[in-house]
Coordinates of C-alpha atoms in Angstrom, one line a residue:
X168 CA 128.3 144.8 120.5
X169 CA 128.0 145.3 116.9
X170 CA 129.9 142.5 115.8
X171 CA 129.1 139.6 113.9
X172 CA 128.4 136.2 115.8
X173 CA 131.4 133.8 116.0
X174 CA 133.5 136.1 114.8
X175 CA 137.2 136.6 117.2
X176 CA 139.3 133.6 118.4
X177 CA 140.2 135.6 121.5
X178 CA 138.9 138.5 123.8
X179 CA 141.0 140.3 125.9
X180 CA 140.3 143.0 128.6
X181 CA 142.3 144.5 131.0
X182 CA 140.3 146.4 134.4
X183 CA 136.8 147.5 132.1
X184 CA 134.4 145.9 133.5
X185 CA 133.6 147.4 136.5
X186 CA 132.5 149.8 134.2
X187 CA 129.7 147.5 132.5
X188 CA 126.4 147.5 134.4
X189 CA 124.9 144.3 133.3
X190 CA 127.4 142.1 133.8
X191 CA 125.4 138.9 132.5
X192 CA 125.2 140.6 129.0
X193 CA 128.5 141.2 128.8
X194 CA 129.9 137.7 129.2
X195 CA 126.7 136.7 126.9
X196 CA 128.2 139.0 124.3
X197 CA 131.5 137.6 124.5
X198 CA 130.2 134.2 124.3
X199 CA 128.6 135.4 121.0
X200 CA 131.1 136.8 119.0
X201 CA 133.8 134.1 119.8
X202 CA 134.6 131.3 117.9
X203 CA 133.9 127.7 119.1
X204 CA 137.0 127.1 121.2
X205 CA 137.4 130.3 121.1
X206 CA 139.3 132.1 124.5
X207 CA 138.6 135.1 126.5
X208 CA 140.8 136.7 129.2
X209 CA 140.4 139.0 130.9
X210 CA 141.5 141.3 134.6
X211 CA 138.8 142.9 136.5
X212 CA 138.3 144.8 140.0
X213 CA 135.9 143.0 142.2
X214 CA 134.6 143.3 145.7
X215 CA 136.1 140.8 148.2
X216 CA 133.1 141.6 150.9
X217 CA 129.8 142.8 150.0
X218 CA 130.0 146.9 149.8
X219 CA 127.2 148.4 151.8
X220 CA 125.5 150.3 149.8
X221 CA 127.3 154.3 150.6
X222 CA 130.4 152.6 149.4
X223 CA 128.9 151.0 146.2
X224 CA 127.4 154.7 145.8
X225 CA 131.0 156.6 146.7
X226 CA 132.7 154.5 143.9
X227 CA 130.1 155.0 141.2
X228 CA 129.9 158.4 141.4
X229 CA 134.2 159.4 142.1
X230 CA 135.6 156.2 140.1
X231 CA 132.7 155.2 137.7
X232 CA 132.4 151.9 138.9
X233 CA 129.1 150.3 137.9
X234 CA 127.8 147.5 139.3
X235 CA 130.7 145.7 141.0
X236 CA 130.9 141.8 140.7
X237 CA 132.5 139.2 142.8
X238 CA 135.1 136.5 141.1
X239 CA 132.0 134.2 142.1
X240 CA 129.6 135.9 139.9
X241 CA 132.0 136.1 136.8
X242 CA 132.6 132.5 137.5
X243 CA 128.9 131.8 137.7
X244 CA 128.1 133.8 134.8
X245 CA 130.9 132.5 132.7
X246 CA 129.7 128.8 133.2
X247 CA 126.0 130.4 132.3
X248 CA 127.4 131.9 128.7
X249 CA 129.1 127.7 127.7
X250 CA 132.6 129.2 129.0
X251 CA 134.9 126.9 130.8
X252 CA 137.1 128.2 133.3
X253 CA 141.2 127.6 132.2
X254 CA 142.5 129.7 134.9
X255 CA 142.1 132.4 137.7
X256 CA 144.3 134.3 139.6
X257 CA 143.9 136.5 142.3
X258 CA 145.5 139.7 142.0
X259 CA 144.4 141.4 145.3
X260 CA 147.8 141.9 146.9
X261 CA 149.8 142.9 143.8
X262 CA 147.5 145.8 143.2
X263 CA 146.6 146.8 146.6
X264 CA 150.3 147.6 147.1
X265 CA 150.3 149.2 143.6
X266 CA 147.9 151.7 144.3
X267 CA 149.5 152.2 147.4
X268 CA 152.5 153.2 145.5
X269 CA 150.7 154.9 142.7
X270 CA 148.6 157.3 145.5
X271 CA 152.0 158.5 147.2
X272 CA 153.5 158.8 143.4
X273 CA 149.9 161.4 142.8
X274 CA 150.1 163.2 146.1
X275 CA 153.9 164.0 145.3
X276 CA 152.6 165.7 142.6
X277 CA 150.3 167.9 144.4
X278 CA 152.4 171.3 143.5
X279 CA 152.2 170.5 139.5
X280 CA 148.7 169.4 139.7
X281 CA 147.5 172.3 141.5
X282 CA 150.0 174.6 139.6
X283 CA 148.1 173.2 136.5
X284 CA 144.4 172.4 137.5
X285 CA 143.6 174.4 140.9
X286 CA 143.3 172.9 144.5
X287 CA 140.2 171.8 144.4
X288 CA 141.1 169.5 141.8
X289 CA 143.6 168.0 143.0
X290 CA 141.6 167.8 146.6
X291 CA 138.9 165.8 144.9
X292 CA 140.8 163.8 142.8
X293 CA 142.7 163.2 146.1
X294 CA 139.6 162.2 148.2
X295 CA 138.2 160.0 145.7
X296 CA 141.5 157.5 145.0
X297 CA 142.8 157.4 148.5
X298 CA 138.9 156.0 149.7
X299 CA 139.8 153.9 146.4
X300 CA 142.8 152.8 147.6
X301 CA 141.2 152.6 151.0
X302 CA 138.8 149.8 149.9
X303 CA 141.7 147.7 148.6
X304 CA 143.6 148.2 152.3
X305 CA 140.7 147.0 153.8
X306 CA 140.4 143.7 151.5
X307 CA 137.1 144.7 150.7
X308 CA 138.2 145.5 146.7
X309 CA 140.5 143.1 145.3
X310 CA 141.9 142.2 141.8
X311 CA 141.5 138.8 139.6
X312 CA 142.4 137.5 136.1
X313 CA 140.5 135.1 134.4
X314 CA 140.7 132.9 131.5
X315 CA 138.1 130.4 130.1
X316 CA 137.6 128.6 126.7
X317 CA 134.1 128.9 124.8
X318 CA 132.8 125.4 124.6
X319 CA 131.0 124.3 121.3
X320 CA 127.6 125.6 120.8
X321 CA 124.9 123.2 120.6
X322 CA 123.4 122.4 117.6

């Protein structure tokens, strides 16, 4: 990131990094910018089962997912980067029945959509969430929340 080192009391992120190929940067980049003591928080989708490897593939290419973690890895990772874990909350259930909602909520809005972008559009767009959602029904995707406190650097 092109920010200066030690520079932010507190990160905050909300469902980006499955978007962030190299996972072990990122948290190193957070480590770096923030303040000794300083606290990072943040809400991520993770994979609950390993994801064979058409699945990882599906999700890349329909949802841009890049590189999906597990809460283990973050926590490893975390721990790597001088971050101690506050708290961590699993947030699998509340968002698997979510985007349950949110799927039936987009497919009642199948006459605008195609009214406004064509069929195959909303087809696609149709395909890709509900294998989305799909993954979450089958607890193989789940949802967690972190927060952890940047422990003093050593001189």
């Amino acid at each position: 990131m092109p920010l200066p080192d030690a520079a932010f009391d507190i990160l905050i992120s909300q469902e980006s990094w499955l978007h962030v190929p190299d996972k072990a940067a990122l948290v190193s980049e957070c480590a770096r910018v923030l303040k000794d003591g300083g606290r990072l928080g943040f809400t991520d989708i993770v994979w609950l089962a390993p994801l064979d490897a058409a699945t990882q593939d599906r999700l890349g290419r329909e949802i841009q997912t890049s590189n999906l973690a597990s809460a283990d890895l973050y926590r490893e990772l975390l721990a790597a980067c001088g971050f101690e874990l506050d708290a961590e909350h699993d947030l699998s259930s509340r968002w698997r029945d979510n985007l349950v909602e949110r799927l039936q909520m987009y497919r009642s809005l199948e006459d605008t959509t195609v009214a406004q972008f064509g069929k195959a559009h909303f087809e696609h767009y149709d395909r890709a969430y509900s294998h989305y959602v799909d993954c979450f029904v089958a607890g193989r995707l789940g949802g967690v929340r972190m927060v952890a406190t940047r422990n003093a650097r050593a001189e």
